[in-house]
JSON list of C-alpha atoms in Angstrom, two decimals:
[
{"chain": "A", "resi": 1, "resn": "MET", "atom": "CA", "xyz": [-0.30, -0.11, 0.15]},
{"chain": "A", "resi": 2, "resn": "GLY", "atom": "CA", "xyz": [1.20, 3.47, -0.99]},
{"chain": "A", "resi": 3, "resn": "GLU", "atom": "CA", "xyz": [0.78, 6.69, 0.29]},
{"chain": "A", "resi": 4, "resn": "ALA", "atom": "CA", "xyz": [-2.30, 7.55, -1.69]},
{"chain": "A", "resi": 5, "resn": "ASN", "atom": "CA", "xyz": [-4.21, 5.61, 0.84]},
{"chain": "A", "resi": 6, "resn": "SER", "atom": "CA", "xyz": [-2.67, 6.66, 4.18]},
{"chain": "A", "resi": 7, "resn": "SER", "atom": "CA", "xyz": [-4.87, 8.64, 6.49]},
{"chain": "A", "resi": 8, "resn": "VAL", "atom": "CA", "xyz": [-3.99, 10.65, 9.67]},
{"chain": "A", "resi": 9, "resn": "LEU", "atom": "CA", "xyz": [-6.91, 10.81, 11.94]},
{"chain": "A", "resi": 10, "resn": "VAL", "atom": "CA", "xyz": [-6.89, 13.94, 14.40]},
{"chain": "A", "resi": 11, "resn": "ILE", "atom": "CA", "xyz": [-9.00, 13.29, 17.55]},
{"chain": "A", "resi": 12, "resn": "ASP", "atom": "CA", "xyz": [-9.16, 16.72, 19.36]},
{"chain": "A", "resi": 13, "resn": "ASP", "atom": "CA", "xyz": [-12.33, 18.72, 20.89]},
{"chain": "A", "resi": 14, "resn": "ASP", "atom": "CA", "xyz": [-10.53, 22.25, 20.04]},
{"chain": "A", "resi": 15, "resn": "PRO", "atom": "CA", "xyz": [-11.80, 22.58, 16.35]},
{"chain": "A", "resi": 16, "resn": "GLU", "atom": "CA", "xyz": [-8.78, 25.32, 15.78]},
{"chain": "A", "resi": 17, "resn": "PHE", "atom": "CA", "xyz": [-6.51, 22.72, 16.69]},
{"chain": "A", "resi": 18, "resn": "ARG", "atom": "CA", "xyz": [-7.50, 20.12, 14.68]},
{"chain": "A", "resi": 19, "resn": "ASP", "atom": "CA", "xyz": [-7.73, 22.38, 11.59]},
{"chain": "A", "resi": 20, "resn": "SER", "atom": "CA", "xyz": [-4.44, 23.62, 12.41]},
{"chain": "A", "resi": 21, "resn": "VAL", "atom": "CA", "xyz": [-2.76, 20.17, 12.36]},
{"chain": "A", "resi": 22, "resn": "ALA", "atom": "CA", "xyz": [-4.96, 18.87, 9.38]},
{"chain": "A", "resi": 23, "resn": "ARG", "atom": "CA", "xyz": [-3.47, 22.09, 7.46]},
{"chain": "A", "resi": 24, "resn": "LEU", "atom": "CA", "xyz": [-0.02, 21.13, 8.17]},
{"chain": "A", "resi": 25, "resn": "LEU", "atom": "CA", "xyz": [-0.48, 17.59, 7.54]},
{"chain": "A", "resi": 26, "resn": "ARG", "atom": "CA", "xyz": [-2.03, 18.61, 3.69]},
{"chain": "A", "resi": 27, "resn": "THR", "atom": "CA", "xyz": [0.76, 20.97, 3.28]},
{"chain": "A", "resi": 28, "resn": "VAL", "atom": "CA", "xyz": [2.96, 17.68, 2.88]},
{"chain": "A", "resi": 29, "resn": "GLY", "atom": "CA", "xyz": [0.59, 15.62, 1.02]},
{"chain": "A", "resi": 30, "resn": "MET", "atom": "CA", "xyz": [-1.21, 13.42, 3.65]},
{"chain": "A", "resi": 31, "resn": "HIS", "atom": "CA", "xyz": [-5.17, 12.70, 4.12]},
{"chain": "A", "resi": 32, "resn": "THR", "atom": "CA", "xyz": [-6.52, 13.72, 6.96]},
{"chain": "A", "resi": 33, "resn": "ARG", "atom": "CA", "xyz": [-9.85, 13.09, 8.97]},
{"chain": "A", "resi": 34, "resn": "GLN", "atom": "CA", "xyz": [-10.72, 15.15, 11.84]},
{"chain": "A", "resi": 35, "resn": "PHE", "atom": "CA", "xyz": [-12.87, 13.81, 14.77]},
{"chain": "A", "resi": 36, "resn": "SER", "atom": "CA", "xyz": [-14.18, 16.36, 17.81]},
{"chain": "A", "resi": 37, "resn": "SER", "atom": "CA", "xyz": [-14.52, 13.28, 20.18]},
{"chain": "A", "resi": 38, "resn": "VAL", "atom": "CA", "xyz": [-13.57, 9.97, 20.67]},
{"chain": "A", "resi": 39, "resn": "ARG", "atom": "CA", "xyz": [-17.10, 8.75, 20.42]},
{"chain": "A", "resi": 40, "resn": "ASP", "atom": "CA", "xyz": [-17.38, 10.19, 16.73]},
{"chain": "A", "resi": 41, "resn": "PHE", "atom": "CA", "xyz": [-14.08, 8.66, 16.22]},
{"chain": "A", "resi": 42, "resn": "LEU", "atom": "CA", "xyz": [-15.88, 5.51, 17.33]},
{"chain": "A", "resi": 43, "resn": "LYS", "atom": "CA", "xyz": [-18.99, 5.95, 15.09]},
{"chain": "A", "resi": 44, "resn": "ALA", "atom": "CA", "xyz": [-16.98, 6.19, 11.87]},
{"chain": "A", "resi": 45, "resn": "ASP", "atom": "CA", "xyz": [-15.73, 3.59, 9.35]},
{"chain": "A", "resi": 46, "resn": "PRO", "atom": "CA", "xyz": [-12.25, 2.51, 9.82]},
{"chain": "A", "resi": 47, "resn": "PRO", "atom": "CA", "xyz": [-9.79, 3.91, 6.64]},
{"chain": "A", "resi": 48, "resn": "GLU", "atom": "CA", "xyz": [-8.86, 0.64, 4.50]},
{"chain": "A", "resi": 49, "resn": "GLY", "atom": "CA", "xyz": [-4.62, 1.91, 4.16]},
{"chain": "A", "resi": 50, "resn": "PRO", "atom": "CA", "xyz": [-2.15, 2.71, 6.87]},
{"chain": "A", "resi": 51, "resn": "THR", "atom": "CA", "xyz": [-3.54, 4.95, 9.54]},
{"chain": "A", "resi": 52, "resn": "CYS", "atom": "CA", "xyz": [-1.99, 7.00, 12.04]},
{"chain": "A", "resi": 53, "resn": "LEU", "atom": "CA", "xyz": [-3.85, 8.81, 15.09]},
{"chain": "A", "resi": 54, "resn": "VAL", "atom": "CA", "xyz": [-3.11, 12.22, 16.60]},
{"chain": "A", "resi": 55, "resn": "LEU", "atom": "CA", "xyz": [-4.97, 12.17, 19.94]},
{"chain": "A", "resi": 56, "resn": "ASP", "atom": "CA", "xyz": [-5.46, 14.82, 22.45]},
{"chain": "A", "resi": 57, "resn": "VAL", "atom": "CA", "xyz": [-5.22, 12.91, 26.12]},
{"chain": "A", "resi": 58, "resn": "ARG", "atom": "CA", "xyz": [-7.88, 15.54, 27.56]},
{"chain": "A", "resi": 59, "resn": "MET", "atom": "CA", "xyz": [-11.25, 15.43, 26.27]},
{"chain": "A", "resi": 60, "resn": "PRO", "atom": "CA", "xyz": [-14.82, 15.97, 27.30]},
{"chain": "A", "resi": 61, "resn": "GLY", "atom": "CA", "xyz": [-16.52, 12.50, 27.66]},
{"chain": "A", "resi": 62, "resn": "ARG", "atom": "CA", "xyz": [-13.88, 9.48, 27.13]},
{"chain": "A", "resi": 63, "resn": "SER", "atom": "CA", "xyz": [-9.93, 10.31, 27.07]},
{"chain": "A", "resi": 64, "resn": "GLY", "atom": "CA", "xyz": [-7.42, 9.93, 24.60]},
{"chain": "A", "resi": 65, "resn": "LEU", "atom": "CA", "xyz": [-6.02, 7.37, 27.09]},
{"chain": "A", "resi": 66, "resn": "GLU", "atom": "CA", "xyz": [-9.13, 5.40, 27.43]},
{"chain": "A", "resi": 67, "resn": "LEU", "atom": "CA", "xyz": [-9.41, 5.12, 23.71]},
{"chain": "A", "resi": 68, "resn": "GLN", "atom": "CA", "xyz": [-5.74, 3.73, 23.34]},
{"chain": "A", "resi": 69, "resn": "ARG", "atom": "CA", "xyz": [-6.94, 1.13, 26.44]},
{"chain": "A", "resi": 70, "resn": "ASP", "atom": "CA", "xyz": [-10.09, 0.09, 24.29]},
{"chain": "A", "resi": 71, "resn": "LEU", "atom": "CA", "xyz": [-8.23, 0.10, 20.96]},
{"chain": "A", "resi": 72, "resn": "ALA", "atom": "CA", "xyz": [-5.82, -2.50, 22.56]},
{"chain": "A", "resi": 73, "resn": "ALA", "atom": "CA", "xyz": [-8.28, -4.49, 24.21]},
{"chain": "A", "resi": 74, "resn": "ALA", "atom": "CA", "xyz": [-10.15, -4.54, 20.65]},
{"chain": "A", "resi": 75, "resn": "ASN", "atom": "CA", "xyz": [-6.61, -6.03, 19.37]},
{"chain": "A", "resi": 76, "resn": "ARG", "atom": "CA", "xyz": [-6.81, -2.72, 16.90]},
{"chain": "A", "resi": 77, "resn": "GLN", "atom": "CA", "xyz": [-3.07, -1.94, 16.63]},
{"chain": "A", "resi": 78, "resn": "VAL", "atom": "CA", "xyz": [-3.04, 1.75, 15.47]},
{"chain": "A", "resi": 79, "resn": "PRO", "atom": "CA", "xyz": [-0.22, 4.10, 15.86]},
{"chain": "A", "resi": 80, "resn": "ILE", "atom": "CA", "xyz": [-0.99, 6.98, 18.30]},
{"chain": "A", "resi": 81, "resn": "ILE", "atom": "CA", "xyz": [0.76, 10.05, 19.03]},
{"chain": "A", "resi": 82, "resn": "PHE", "atom": "CA", "xyz": [-0.66, 11.78, 22.04]},
{"chain": "A", "resi": 83, "resn": "ILE", "atom": "CA", "xyz": [-0.75, 15.63, 22.22]},
{"chain": "A", "resi": 84, "resn": "THR", "atom": "CA", "xyz": [-1.43, 17.83, 25.26]},
{"chain": "A", "resi": 85, "resn": "ALA", "atom": "CA", "xyz": [-1.54, 21.05, 26.80]},
{"chain": "A", "resi": 86, "resn": "HIS", "atom": "CA", "xyz": [-1.63, 19.56, 30.11]},
{"chain": "A", "resi": 87, "resn": "ALA", "atom": "CA", "xyz": [1.11, 16.85, 30.74]},
{"chain": "A", "resi": 88, "resn": "ASP", "atom": "CA", "xyz": [2.53, 15.33, 33.87]},
{"chain": "A", "resi": 89, "resn": "VAL", "atom": "CA", "xyz": [4.85, 12.35, 34.12]},
{"chain": "A", "resi": 90, "resn": "PRO", "atom": "CA", "xyz": [2.64, 9.48, 35.15]},
{"chain": "A", "resi": 91, "resn": "MET", "atom": "CA", "xyz": [0.21, 10.49, 32.26]},
{"chain": "A", "resi": 92, "resn": "THR", "atom": "CA", "xyz": [3.07, 10.64, 29.72]},
{"chain": "A", "resi": 93, "resn": "VAL", "atom": "CA", "xyz": [4.42, 7.13, 31.05]},
{"chain": "A", "resi": 94, "resn": "GLN", "atom": "CA", "xyz": [0.94, 5.29, 31.11]},
{"chain": "A", "resi": 95, "resn": "ALA", "atom": "CA", "xyz": [0.77, 6.74, 27.63]},
{"chain": "A", "resi": 96, "resn": "MET", "atom": "CA", "xyz": [4.13, 5.47, 26.34]},
{"chain": "A", "resi": 97, "resn": "LYS", "atom": "CA", "xyz": [3.66, 2.04, 27.93]},
{"chain": "A", "resi": 98, "resn": "GLY", "atom": "CA", "xyz": [0.51, 1.68, 26.33]},
{"chain": "A", "resi": 99, "resn": "GLY", "atom": "CA", "xyz": [2.13, 1.57, 23.12]},
{"chain": "A", "resi": 100, "resn": "ALA", "atom": "CA", "xyz": [1.98, 5.45, 22.13]},
{"chain": "A", "resi": 101, "resn": "ILE", "atom": "CA", "xyz": [5.09, 6.26, 19.66]},
{"chain": "A", "resi": 102, "resn": "GLU", "atom": "CA", "xyz": [5.35, 9.60, 20.73]},
{"chain": "A", "resi": 103, "resn": "PHE", "atom": "CA", "xyz": [4.12, 12.22, 23.34]},
{"chain": "A", "resi": 104, "resn": "LEU", "atom": "CA", "xyz": [4.37, 16.03, 22.34]},
{"chain": "A", "resi": 105, "resn": "THR", "atom": "CA", "xyz": [3.15, 19.00, 24.47]},
{"chain": "A", "resi": 106, "resn": "LYS", "atom": "CA", "xyz": [1.61, 21.87, 22.89]},
{"chain": "A", "resi": 107, "resn": "PRO", "atom": "CA", "xyz": [3.01, 23.92, 21.72]},
{"chain": "A", "resi": 108, "resn": "PHE", "atom": "CA", "xyz": [5.38, 21.71, 19.81]},
{"chain": "A", "resi": 109, "resn": "ARG", "atom": "CA", "xyz": [7.11, 21.99, 16.37]},
{"chain": "A", "resi": 110, "resn": "ASP", "atom": "CA", "xyz": [5.99, 21.25, 13.17]},
{"chain": "A", "resi": 111, "resn": "GLN", "atom": "CA", "xyz": [8.78, 19.10, 12.39]},
{"chain": "A", "resi": 112, "resn": "ASP", "atom": "CA", "xyz": [8.52, 17.10, 15.60]},
{"chain": "A", "resi": 113, "resn": "LEU", "atom": "CA", "xyz": [4.63, 16.27, 14.60]},
{"chain": "A", "resi": 114, "resn": "LEU", "atom": "CA", "xyz": [5.58, 15.24, 11.14]},
{"chain": "A", "resi": 115, "resn": "GLU", "atom": "CA", "xyz": [8.52, 13.21, 11.68]},
{"chain": "A", "resi": 116, "resn": "ALA", "atom": "CA", "xyz": [6.36, 11.46, 14.36]},
{"chain": "A", "resi": 117, "resn": "VAL", "atom": "CA", "xyz": [3.27, 10.99, 11.82]},
{"chain": "A", "resi": 118, "resn": "GLU", "atom": "CA", "xyz": [5.75, 9.28, 8.98]},
{"chain": "A", "resi": 119, "resn": "ALA", "atom": "CA", "xyz": [7.09, 6.72, 11.92]},
{"chain": "A", "resi": 120, "resn": "GLY", "atom": "CA", "xyz": [3.55, 6.46, 12.79]},
{"chain": "A", "resi": 121, "resn": "LEU", "atom": "CA", "xyz": [2.68, 5.70, 8.77]},
{"chain": "A", "resi": 122, "resn": "ALA", "atom": "CA", "xyz": [5.65, 3.43, 8.45]},
{"chain": "A", "resi": 123, "resn": "ARG", "atom": "CA", "xyz": [4.76, 1.41, 11.46]},
{"chain": "A", "resi": 124, "resn": "ASP", "atom": "CA", "xyz": [1.60, 0.71, 10.66]},
{"chain": "A", "resi": 125, "resn": "ARG", "atom": "CA", "xyz": [2.26, -0.16, 6.84]},
{"chain": "A", "resi": 126, "resn": "ALA", "atom": "CA", "xyz": [4.91, -2.45, 8.17]},
{"chain": "A", "resi": 127, "resn": "ARG", "atom": "CA", "xyz": [2.33, -3.97, 10.66]},
{"chain": "A", "resi": 128, "resn": "ARG", "atom": "CA", "xyz": [0.06, -4.14, 7.55]},
{"chain": "A", "resi": 129, "resn": "GLU", "atom": "CA", "xyz": [2.42, -5.95, 5.21]},
{"chain": "A", "resi": 130, "resn": "SER", "atom": "CA", "xyz": [3.40, -8.42, 8.11]},
{"chain": "A", "resi": 131, "resn": "GLU", "atom": "CA", "xyz": [-0.18, -9.47, 8.58]},
{"chain": "A", "resi": 132, "resn": "ARG", "atom": "CA", "xyz": [-0.50, -9.84, 4.54]},
{"chain": "A", "resi": 133, "resn": "ALA", "atom": "CA", "xyz": [2.45, -12.44, 4.78]},
{"chain": "A", "resi": 134, "resn": "LEU", "atom": "CA", "xyz": [1.39, -14.29, 7.15]},
{"chain": "A", "resi": 135, "resn": "ALA", "atom": "CA", "xyz": [-2.09, -14.60, 6.02]},
{"chain": "A", "resi": 136, "resn": "ALA", "atom": "CA", "xyz": [-0.56, -15.70, 2.64]},
{"chain": "A", "resi": 137, "resn": "LEU", "atom": "CA", "xyz": [1.47, -18.42, 4.57]},
{"chain": "A", "resi": 138, "resn": "ARG", "atom": "CA", "xyz": [-1.52, -19.45, 6.54]},
{"chain": "A", "resi": 139, "resn": "GLU", "atom": "CA", "xyz": [-3.26, -20.09, 2.97]},
{"chain": "A", "resi": 140, "resn": "ARG", "atom": "CA", "xyz": [-0.23, -22.02, 1.66]},
{"chain": "A", "resi": 141, "resn": "PHE", "atom": "CA", "xyz": [-0.24, -24.37, 5.10]},
{"chain": "A", "resi": 142, "resn": "ASP", "atom": "CA", "xyz": [-3.63, -24.72, 4.79]},
{"chain": "A", "resi": 143, "resn": "THR", "atom": "CA", "xyz": [-3.28, -26.36, 1.13]},
{"chain": "A", "resi": 144, "resn": "LEU", "atom": "CA", "xyz": [-0.97, -28.84, 2.61]},
{"chain": "A", "resi": 145, "resn": "SER", "atom": "CA", "xyz": [-2.37, -32.71, 3.35]},
{"chain": "A", "resi": 146, "resn": "SER", "atom": "CA", "xyz": [-2.18, -33.59, 7.00]},
{"chain": "A", "resi": 147, "resn": "ARG", "atom": "CA", "xyz": [1.39, -35.54, 6.10]},
{"chain": "A", "resi": 148, "resn": "GLU", "atom": "CA", "xyz": [2.75, -32.73, 4.61]},
{"chain": "A", "resi": 149, "resn": "ARG", "atom": "CA", "xyz": [1.85, -30.47, 7.69]},
{"chain": "A", "resi": 150, "resn": "GLU", "atom": "CA", "xyz": [3.33, -33.18, 9.90]},
{"chain": "A", "resi": 151, "resn": "ILE", "atom": "CA", "xyz": [6.64, -33.25, 7.97]},
{"chain": "A", "resi": 152, "resn": "MET", "atom": "CA", "xyz": [6.28, -29.14, 8.04]},
{"chain": "A", "resi": 153, "resn": "LEU", "atom": "CA", "xyz": [6.18, -29.03, 11.83]},
{"chain": "A", "resi": 154, "resn": "HIS", "atom": "CA", "xyz": [9.34, -30.87, 11.79]},
{"chain": "A", "resi": 155, "resn": "VAL", "atom": "CA", "xyz": [10.95, -28.63, 9.20]},
{"chain": "A", "resi": 156, "resn": "VAL", "atom": "CA", "xyz": [10.13, -25.25, 10.78]},
{"chain": "A", "resi": 157, "resn": "ALA", "atom": "CA", "xyz": [11.64, -26.62, 13.97]},
{"chain": "A", "resi": 158, "resn": "GLY", "atom": "CA", "xyz": [14.72, -27.34, 12.57]},
{"chain": "A", "resi": 159, "resn": "ARG", "atom": "CA", "xyz": [15.01, -31.02, 11.91]},
{"chain": "A", "resi": 160, "resn": "LEU", "atom": "CA", "xyz": [17.23, -32.50, 9.18]},
{"chain": "A", "resi": 161, "resn": "ASN", "atom": "CA", "xyz": [15.43, -34.49, 6.47]},
{"chain": "A", "resi": 162, "resn": "LYS", "atom": "CA", "xyz": [17.23, -37.84, 7.90]},
{"chain": "A", "resi": 163, "resn": "GLN", "atom": "CA", "xyz": [15.56, -37.10, 11.45]},
{"chain": "A", "resi": 164, "resn": "ILE", "atom": "CA", "xyz": [12.16, -36.17, 9.93]},
{"chain": "A", "resi": 165, "resn": "ALA", "atom": "CA", "xyz": [12.41, -39.42, 8.25]},
{"chain": "A", "resi": 166, "resn": "ASN", "atom": "CA", "xyz": [13.46, -41.57, 11.45]},
{"chain": "A", "resi": 167, "resn": "ASP", "atom": "CA", "xyz": [11.15, -39.69, 13.64]},
{"chain": "A", "resi": 168, "resn": "ILE", "atom": "CA", "xyz": [7.81, -40.53, 11.50]},
{"chain": "A", "resi": 169, "resn": "GLY", "atom": "CA", "xyz": [9.07, -43.69, 10.40]},
{"chain": "A", "resi": 170, "resn": "ILE", "atom": "CA", "xyz": [10.00, -43.45, 6.42]},
{"chain": "A", "resi": 171, "resn": "ALA", "atom": "CA", "xyz": [13.25, -44.31, 4.73]}
]
């Protein structure tokens, strides 16, 4: 998947800030979608291609940290860049332990956000490619007969041909 279908999802309750981030990202050719709350984000259809979230920590209703926990519990692996004007160490630690790729405090340099978004999109592209490769391997494995599967398990365990033949009683 190329850059054309990558999306940066900006979730922040401040409309001026959302517009400002979206404008910045569009200047470098990135597609953005904006949401004013976690609830609005959850109601929307997820993007098809590589995705990165730019997420405010504190918002009315559900917080960004709660969304991070919910996504992890649902096994939805999406890179998250947290932004906030009111950071503290425990909050930062919680976000990073939860898998955030960056934690930026307002005001931040535009370049810092752009670099974090690029890293997030690259990470999501790599994850998607890995999932596609694994699915292709599973598909091929499913075409094997039961005997071929038995032998394959020995092969991936690192056994030599003669060891496998001895183990399963063939010459």
